[in-house]
Structure formats: structure tokens, C-alpha cells
Short mmCIF file of C-alpha atoms and ligand atoms in Angstrom, two decimals:
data_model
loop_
_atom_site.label_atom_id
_atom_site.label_comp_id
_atom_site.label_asym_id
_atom_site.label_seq_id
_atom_site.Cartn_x
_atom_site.Cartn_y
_atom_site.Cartn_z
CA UNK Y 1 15.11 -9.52 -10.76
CA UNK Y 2 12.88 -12.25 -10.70
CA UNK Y 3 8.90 -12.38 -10.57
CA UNK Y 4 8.06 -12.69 -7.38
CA UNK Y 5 5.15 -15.09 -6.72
CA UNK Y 6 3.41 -16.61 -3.67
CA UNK Y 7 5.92 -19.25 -4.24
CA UNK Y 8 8.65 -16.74 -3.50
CA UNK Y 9 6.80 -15.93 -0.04
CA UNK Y 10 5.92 -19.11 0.68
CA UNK Y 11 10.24 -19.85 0.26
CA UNK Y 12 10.93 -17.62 2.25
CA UNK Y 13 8.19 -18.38 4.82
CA UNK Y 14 9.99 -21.55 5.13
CA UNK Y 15 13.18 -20.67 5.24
CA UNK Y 16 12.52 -17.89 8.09
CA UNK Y 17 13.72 -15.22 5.71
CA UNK Y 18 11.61 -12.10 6.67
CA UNK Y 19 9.70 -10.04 4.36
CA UNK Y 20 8.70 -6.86 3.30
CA UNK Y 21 5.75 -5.23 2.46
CA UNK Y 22 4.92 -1.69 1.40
CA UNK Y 23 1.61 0.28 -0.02
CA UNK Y 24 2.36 2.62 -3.35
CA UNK Y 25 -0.20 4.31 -5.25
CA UNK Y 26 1.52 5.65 -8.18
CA UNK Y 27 4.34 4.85 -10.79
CA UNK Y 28 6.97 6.80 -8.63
CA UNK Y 29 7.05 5.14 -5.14
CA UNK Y 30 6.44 2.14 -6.88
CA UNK Y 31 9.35 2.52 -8.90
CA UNK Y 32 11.41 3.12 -5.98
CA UNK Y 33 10.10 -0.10 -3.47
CA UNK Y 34 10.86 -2.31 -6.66
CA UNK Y 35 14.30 -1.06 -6.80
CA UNK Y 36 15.15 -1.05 -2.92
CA UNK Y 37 14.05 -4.72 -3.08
CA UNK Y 38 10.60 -4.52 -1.38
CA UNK Y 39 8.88 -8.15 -1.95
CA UNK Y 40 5.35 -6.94 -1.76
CA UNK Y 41 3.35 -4.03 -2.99
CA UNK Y 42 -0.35 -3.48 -1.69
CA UNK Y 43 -2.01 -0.15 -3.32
CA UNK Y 44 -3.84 0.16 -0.08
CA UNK Y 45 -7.54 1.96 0.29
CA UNK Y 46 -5.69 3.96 2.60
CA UNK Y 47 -5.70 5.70 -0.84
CA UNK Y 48 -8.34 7.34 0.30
CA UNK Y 49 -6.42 8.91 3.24
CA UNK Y 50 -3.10 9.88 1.91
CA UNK Y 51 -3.62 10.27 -1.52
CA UNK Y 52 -7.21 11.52 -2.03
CA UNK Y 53 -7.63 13.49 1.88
CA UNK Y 54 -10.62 11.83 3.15
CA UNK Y 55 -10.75 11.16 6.23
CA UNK Y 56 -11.34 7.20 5.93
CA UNK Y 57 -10.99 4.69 3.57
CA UNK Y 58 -14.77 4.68 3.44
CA UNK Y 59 -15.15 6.56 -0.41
CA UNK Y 60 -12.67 4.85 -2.40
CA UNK Y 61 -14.07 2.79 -5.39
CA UNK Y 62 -12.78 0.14 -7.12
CA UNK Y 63 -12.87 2.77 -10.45
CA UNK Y 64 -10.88 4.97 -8.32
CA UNK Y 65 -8.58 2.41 -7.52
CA UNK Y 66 -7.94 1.10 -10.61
CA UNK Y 67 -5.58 3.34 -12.43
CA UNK Y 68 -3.26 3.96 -9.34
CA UNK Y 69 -2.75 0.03 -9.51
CA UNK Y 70 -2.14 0.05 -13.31
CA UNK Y 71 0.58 2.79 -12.86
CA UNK Y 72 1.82 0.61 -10.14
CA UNK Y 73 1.95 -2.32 -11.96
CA UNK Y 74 3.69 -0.37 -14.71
CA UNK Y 75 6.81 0.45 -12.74
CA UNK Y 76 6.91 -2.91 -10.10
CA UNK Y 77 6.71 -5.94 -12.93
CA UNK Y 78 8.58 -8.07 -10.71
CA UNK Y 79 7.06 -7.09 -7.10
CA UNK Y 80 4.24 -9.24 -6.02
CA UNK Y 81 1.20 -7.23 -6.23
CA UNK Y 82 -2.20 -6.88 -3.90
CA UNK Y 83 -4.81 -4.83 -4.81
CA UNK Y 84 -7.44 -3.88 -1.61
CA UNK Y 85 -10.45 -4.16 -2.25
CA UNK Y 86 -12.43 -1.52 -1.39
CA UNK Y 87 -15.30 -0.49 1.04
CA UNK Y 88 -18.71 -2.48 -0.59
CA UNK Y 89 -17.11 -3.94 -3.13
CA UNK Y 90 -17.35 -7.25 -2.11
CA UNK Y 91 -19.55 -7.49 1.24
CA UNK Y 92 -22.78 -6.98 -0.76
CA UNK Y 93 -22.63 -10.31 -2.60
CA UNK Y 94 -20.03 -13.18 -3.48
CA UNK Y 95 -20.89 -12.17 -7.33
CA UNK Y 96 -20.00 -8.22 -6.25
CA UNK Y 97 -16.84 -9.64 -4.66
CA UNK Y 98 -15.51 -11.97 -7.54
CA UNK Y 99 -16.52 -9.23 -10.39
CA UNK Y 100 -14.89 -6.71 -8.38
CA UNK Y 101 -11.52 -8.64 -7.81
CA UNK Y 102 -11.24 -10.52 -11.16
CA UNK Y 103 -10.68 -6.80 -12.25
CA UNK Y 104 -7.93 -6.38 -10.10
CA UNK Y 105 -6.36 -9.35 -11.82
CA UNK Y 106 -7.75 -9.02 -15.06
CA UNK Y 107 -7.74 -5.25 -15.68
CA UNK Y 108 -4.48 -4.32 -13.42
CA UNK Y 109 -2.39 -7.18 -13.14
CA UNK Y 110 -2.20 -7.96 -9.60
CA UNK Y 111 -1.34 -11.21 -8.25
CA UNK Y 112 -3.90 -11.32 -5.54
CA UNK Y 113 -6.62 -9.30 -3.69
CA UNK Y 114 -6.84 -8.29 0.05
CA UNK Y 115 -10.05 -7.76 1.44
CA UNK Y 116 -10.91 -7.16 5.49
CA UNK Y 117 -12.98 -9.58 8.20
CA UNK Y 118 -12.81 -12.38 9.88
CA UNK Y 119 -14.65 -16.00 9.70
CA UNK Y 120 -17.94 -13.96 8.36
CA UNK Y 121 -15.75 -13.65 5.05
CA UNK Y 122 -14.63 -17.59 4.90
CA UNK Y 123 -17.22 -18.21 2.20
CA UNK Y 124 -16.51 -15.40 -0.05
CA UNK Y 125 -12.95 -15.96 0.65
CA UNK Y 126 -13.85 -19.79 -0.48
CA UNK Y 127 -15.60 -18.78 -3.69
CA UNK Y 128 -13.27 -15.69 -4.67
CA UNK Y 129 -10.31 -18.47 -4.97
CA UNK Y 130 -12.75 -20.87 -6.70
CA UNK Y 131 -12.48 -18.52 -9.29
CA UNK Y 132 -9.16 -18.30 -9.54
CA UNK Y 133 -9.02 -15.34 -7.70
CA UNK Y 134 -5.96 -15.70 -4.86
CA UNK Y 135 -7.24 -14.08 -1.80
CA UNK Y 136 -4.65 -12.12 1.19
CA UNK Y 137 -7.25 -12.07 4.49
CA UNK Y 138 -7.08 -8.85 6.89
CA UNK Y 139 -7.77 -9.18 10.81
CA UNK Y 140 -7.49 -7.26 13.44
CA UNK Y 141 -8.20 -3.54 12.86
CA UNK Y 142 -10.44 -3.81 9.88
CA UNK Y 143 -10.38 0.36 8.66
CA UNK Y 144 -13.55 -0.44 7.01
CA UNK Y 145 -15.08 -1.03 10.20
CA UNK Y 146 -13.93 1.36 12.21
CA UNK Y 147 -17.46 3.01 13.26
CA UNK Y 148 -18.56 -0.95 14.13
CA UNK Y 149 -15.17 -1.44 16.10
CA UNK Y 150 -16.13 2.22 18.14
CA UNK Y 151 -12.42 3.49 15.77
CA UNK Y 152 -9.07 3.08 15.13
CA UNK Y 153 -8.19 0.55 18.27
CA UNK Y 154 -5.67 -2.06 18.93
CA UNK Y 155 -7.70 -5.61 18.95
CA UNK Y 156 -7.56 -8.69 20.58
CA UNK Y 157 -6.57 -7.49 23.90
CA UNK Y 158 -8.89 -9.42 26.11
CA UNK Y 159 -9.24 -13.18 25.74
CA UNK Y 160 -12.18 -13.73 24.16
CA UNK Y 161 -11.19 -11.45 21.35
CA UNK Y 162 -7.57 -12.58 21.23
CA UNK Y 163 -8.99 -15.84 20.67
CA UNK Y 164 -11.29 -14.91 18.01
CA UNK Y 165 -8.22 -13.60 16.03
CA UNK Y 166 -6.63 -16.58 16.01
CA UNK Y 167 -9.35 -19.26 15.20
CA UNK Y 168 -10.42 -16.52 12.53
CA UNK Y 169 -6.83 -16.94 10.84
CA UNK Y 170 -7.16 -20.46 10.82
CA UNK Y 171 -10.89 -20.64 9.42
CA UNK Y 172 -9.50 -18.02 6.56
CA UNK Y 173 -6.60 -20.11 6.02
CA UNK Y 174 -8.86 -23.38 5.48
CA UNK Y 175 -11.04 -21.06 3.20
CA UNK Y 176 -8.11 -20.52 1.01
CA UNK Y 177 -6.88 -17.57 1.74
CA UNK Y 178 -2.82 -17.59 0.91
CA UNK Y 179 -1.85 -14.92 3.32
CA UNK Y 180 -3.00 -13.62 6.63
CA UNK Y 181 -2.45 -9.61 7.42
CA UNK Y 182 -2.67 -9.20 11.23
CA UNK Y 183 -3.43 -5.20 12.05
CA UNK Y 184 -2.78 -3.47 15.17
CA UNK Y 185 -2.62 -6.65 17.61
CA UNK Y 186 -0.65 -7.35 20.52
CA UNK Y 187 2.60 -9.55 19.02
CA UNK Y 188 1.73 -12.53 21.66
CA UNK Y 189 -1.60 -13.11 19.19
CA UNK Y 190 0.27 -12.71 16.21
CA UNK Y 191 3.12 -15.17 17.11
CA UNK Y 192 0.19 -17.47 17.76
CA UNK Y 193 -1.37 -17.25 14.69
CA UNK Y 194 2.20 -17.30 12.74
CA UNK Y 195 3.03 -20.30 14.81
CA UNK Y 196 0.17 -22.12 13.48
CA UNK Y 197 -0.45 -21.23 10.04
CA UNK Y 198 0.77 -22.83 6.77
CA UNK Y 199 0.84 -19.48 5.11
CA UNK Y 200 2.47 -16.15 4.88
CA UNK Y 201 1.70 -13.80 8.00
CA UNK Y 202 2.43 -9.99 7.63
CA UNK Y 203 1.72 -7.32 10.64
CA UNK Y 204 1.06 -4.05 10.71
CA UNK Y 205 1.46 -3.09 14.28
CA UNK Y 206 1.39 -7.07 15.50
CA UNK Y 207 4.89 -7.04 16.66
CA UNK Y 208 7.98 -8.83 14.90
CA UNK Y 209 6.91 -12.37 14.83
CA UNK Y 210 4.94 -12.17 11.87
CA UNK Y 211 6.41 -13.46 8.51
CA UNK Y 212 6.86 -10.40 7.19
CA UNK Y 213 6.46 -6.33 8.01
CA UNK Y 214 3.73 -4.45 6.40
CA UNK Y 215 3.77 -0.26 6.31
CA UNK Y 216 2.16 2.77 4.68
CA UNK Y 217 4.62 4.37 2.69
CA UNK Y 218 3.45 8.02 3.46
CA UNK Y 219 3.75 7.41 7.04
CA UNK Y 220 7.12 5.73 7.30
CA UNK Y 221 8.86 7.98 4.53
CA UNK Y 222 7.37 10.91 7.08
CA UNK Y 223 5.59 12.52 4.37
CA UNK Y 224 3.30 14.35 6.60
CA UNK Y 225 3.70 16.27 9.75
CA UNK Y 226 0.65 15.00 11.87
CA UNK Y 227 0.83 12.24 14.25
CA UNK Y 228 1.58 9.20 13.53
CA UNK Y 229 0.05 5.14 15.14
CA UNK Y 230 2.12 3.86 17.68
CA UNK Y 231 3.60 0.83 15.38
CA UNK Y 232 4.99 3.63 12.96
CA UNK Y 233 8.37 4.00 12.28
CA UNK Y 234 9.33 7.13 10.93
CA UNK Y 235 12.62 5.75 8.66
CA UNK Y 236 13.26 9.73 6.85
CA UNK Y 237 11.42 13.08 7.13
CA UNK Y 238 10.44 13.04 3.38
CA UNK Y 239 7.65 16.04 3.79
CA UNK Y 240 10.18 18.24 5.41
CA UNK Y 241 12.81 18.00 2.95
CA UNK Y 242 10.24 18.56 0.20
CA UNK Y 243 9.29 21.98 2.18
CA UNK Y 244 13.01 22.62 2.21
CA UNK Y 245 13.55 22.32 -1.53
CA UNK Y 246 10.14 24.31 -2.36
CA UNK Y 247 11.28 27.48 -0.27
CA UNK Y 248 14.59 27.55 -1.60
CA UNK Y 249 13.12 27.47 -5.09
CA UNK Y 250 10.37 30.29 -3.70
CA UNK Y 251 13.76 32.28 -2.62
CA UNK Y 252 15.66 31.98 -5.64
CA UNK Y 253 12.88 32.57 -8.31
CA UNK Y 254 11.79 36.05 -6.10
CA UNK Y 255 15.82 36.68 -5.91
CA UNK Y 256 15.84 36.46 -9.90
CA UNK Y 257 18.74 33.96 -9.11
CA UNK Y 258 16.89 31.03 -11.02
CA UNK Y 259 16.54 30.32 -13.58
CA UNK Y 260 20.82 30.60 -14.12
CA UNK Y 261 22.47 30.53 -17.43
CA UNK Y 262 23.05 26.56 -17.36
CA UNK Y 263 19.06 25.78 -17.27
CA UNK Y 264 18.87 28.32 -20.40
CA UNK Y 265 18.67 26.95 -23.88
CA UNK Y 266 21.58 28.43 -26.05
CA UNK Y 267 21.11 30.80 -29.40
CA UNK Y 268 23.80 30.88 -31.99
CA UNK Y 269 24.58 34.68 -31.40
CA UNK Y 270 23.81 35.97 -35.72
CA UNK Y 271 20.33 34.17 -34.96
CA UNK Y 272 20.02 36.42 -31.80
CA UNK Y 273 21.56 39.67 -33.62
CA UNK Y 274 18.90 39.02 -36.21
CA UNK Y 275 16.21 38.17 -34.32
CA UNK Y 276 16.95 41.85 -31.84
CA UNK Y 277 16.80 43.41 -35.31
CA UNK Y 278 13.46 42.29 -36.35
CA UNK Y 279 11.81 42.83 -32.74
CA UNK Y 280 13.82 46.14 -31.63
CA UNK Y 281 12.78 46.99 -28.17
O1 KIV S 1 -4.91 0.15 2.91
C1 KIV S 1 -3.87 -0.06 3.56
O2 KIV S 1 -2.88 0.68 3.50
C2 KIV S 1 -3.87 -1.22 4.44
C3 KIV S 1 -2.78 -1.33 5.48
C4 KIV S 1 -3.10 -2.35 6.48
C5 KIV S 1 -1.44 -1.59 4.96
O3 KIV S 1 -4.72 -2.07 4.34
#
């Protein structure tokens, strides 16, 4: 398969090919999304959620982060690959925020960073791609401000906010970021802002007009039994089977029916003779 590159997105963009998007946090799943032909890979800072069981994204640090998108890196060569920046790693300071994502392209190999906010990040944004570093903008429901936002809620549901969402997009876009991801917004912003912009949109609960589709893998492969946001779609009950396969080996191991002859290693029967005549009983 082919590297895929912001060129490849920006292709398809054009040619009204949708795309797909997926988080992975380890060599596994990321194995697996490269193979069923996902185009884009973000190890998320929902890390911090699924992998690590925090409660938000809040505690995940870049050193945290940077292993899982090694590993992912390792397996997904050809996927295009966005590393999220996490929580304080780049709001303190432009110089925090272009240290902290040149190692996500210099140490991990990704081929751009996401970070979350609106128009208050243009000049970061601005100076983060002045240094080479390519830059995917996140609007909408920004995790990492959850306590400022009053939680996890839909945005841009009045006009004045709506609004805000998409002259933000635009002012990002002019700052150089190359793609826009739209969170939890009502589709009629998000065709609005896909309408207008000259670069790849993906949404995450915005509705189907973006370019492309954006989910976390733990929540769409049903890895967990808790509830799930309203834009989830639950495509297989992963966690369930797992369960499934975990009692039946509980049953068979208490049963003495595994392990069975065939995952035994074989002894040449004089070597066995010999070795029940030095060790009798
Ligand atoms: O961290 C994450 O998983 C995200 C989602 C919006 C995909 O940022």
C-alpha cells in the first residue's frame, strides 16, 4: 500500500471520496486499521480514558504518549499518522508547543499533530507549522476543556456559538492548520464549515457531511460495556466476545480438559522411559 500523505487526503477531499479515521494506541489495533484500509490513525489522549482508566484526558503526558505512538507507528508505516497533543503541552508557551510536537515527528514518526481550541490557538497553530510542524485543529467539544465548557456537551447549538465554530475553522485554516476535526456539533455547522474550507474536515459526532469520519476504536469495536455518546456506533461487541473466550478457558482449565494432547510438546518415548527411570515417582 502506499504512504499515505496529506496529499492523499487532500485527493480525496477533492474528489468527494470519504475518509476514515480511527484512534489506536498500541501495535495490535494498529496493525489491524492498517490492514482494513483505515486512511488515518490518531493515538488519541483519550489514552488516558481507555487505555490508562482515568477518568479524563486531563493526566496524559507527552512521555506517556510517546511509546504507544512508536508501537503504532511500528505496525501502520503506510497510515497517515496524528499524534494529540496532550493536556499543557502546548498552551503554556509557543516554545512548549513546538518542543512538544517536533517530538511527535521527530521521536515517533507522525505526520502531523492535533491539538484542541479555537481562534485563541491561530498563533501557535501559525508558529507550530513555521517550524515545519503540520498542524490538524480540534473544535467543538475540546475534552481538555471540559470543566471550562461545564462537560462533555454538544456545541454550537445556539447562534452565536454556531457561528463561532465556523469563523474559528476558517481563522485555523488561514493559520495553517491542514485539517479541521469538528467534535460533537450539530451536522448543519459542520456542512458549513466543510462547505467552506480548502482542507480536510473530519467529525466526530458532526453528522455525515464532513470529509471524513473520525471514531474511538474502544467504543466502536464495543470493547466496554458502559454507555456509550450518542454519535457512537457500536460496529461488533468486541468486550463480550473476549468475556466469552476467557470463561470458556476458566471452564476448561478447572475441567482439566486444557491443556489437550495437541498443545503438548512431544518426547521420543526411550527419552521418557529413561527419564521415569531416573526420577521414579
Ligand atoms: O483523543 C481522542 O480520541 C480524540 C477524539 C476526538 C478522536 O481527540
Amino acid at each position: 500500500m502506499p504512504k499515505t500523505t496529506i496529499h492523499t487526503l487532500r485527493e480525496k477531499m477533492k474528489k468527494g471520496e470519504r475518509m476514515t479515521y480511527l484512534t489506536a494506541y498500541d501495535y495490535p489495533f494498529a496493525l489491524l486499521e492498517q490492514k482494513a484500509g483505515i486512511d488515518v490513525i490518531l493515538v488519541g489522549d483519550s489514552i488516558g480514558m481507555v487505555v490508562y482508566g482515568y477518568d479524563s484526558t486531563l493526566p496524559v503526558t507527552v512521555d506517556l504518549m510517546m511509546p504507544h505512538v512508536k508501537a503504532v507507528r511500528m505496525a501502520a508505516p503506510d497510515v497517515y499518522l496524528v499524534g494529540d497533543m496532550p493536556y499543557m503541552s502546548y498552551q503554556p508557551s509557543v516554545r512548549d508547543a513546538i518542543i512538544n510536537g517536533g517530538r511527535f515527528m521527530a521521536e515517533a514518526g507522525c505526520d502531523c499533530v492535533k491539538l484542541e481550541g479555537g481562534r485563541e490557538m491561530a498563533a501557535t497553530i501559525r508558529a507550530m507549522v513555521d517550524a515545519t510542524i503540520p498542524v490538524m485543529a480540534h473544535i467543538g467539544l475540546t475534552p481538555q476543556s471540559a470543566a471550562q465548557l461545564g462537560g462533555y456537551k454538544a456545541q454550537g447549538r445556539d447562534i452565536e456559538t454556531a457561528k463561532k465554530l465556523v469563523e474559528d475553522a476558517k481563522i485555523l485554516e488561514e493559520a495553517g492548520a491542514c485539517s479541521i476535526l469538528l467534535e460533537a456539533v450539530p451536522s448543519e455547522v459542520a456542512e458549513i464549515i466543510t462547505r467552506r474550507s480548502s482542507v480536510p474536515t473530519f467529525g466526530i459526532g458532526a453528522g455525515p457531511h464532513c470529509h471524513g469520519q473520525v471514531l474511538v476504536i474502544h467504543d466502536m469495536i464495543g470493547m466496554f460495556d458502559r454507555k456509550v455518546a450518542k454519535f457512537v456506533k457500536k460496529y461488533a461487541e468486541v468486550g463480550a466476545k473476549i468475556v466469552e473466550a476467557l470463561e470458556e478457558f476458566k471452564r476448561e482449565v478447572l475441567a482439566g480438559k486444557f491443556p489437550a494432547p495437541e498443545h503438548c510438546y512431544p518426547m521420543p518415548d526411550d527419552v521418557a522411559a529413561e527419564l521415569n527411570r531416573l526420577f521414579p515417582d
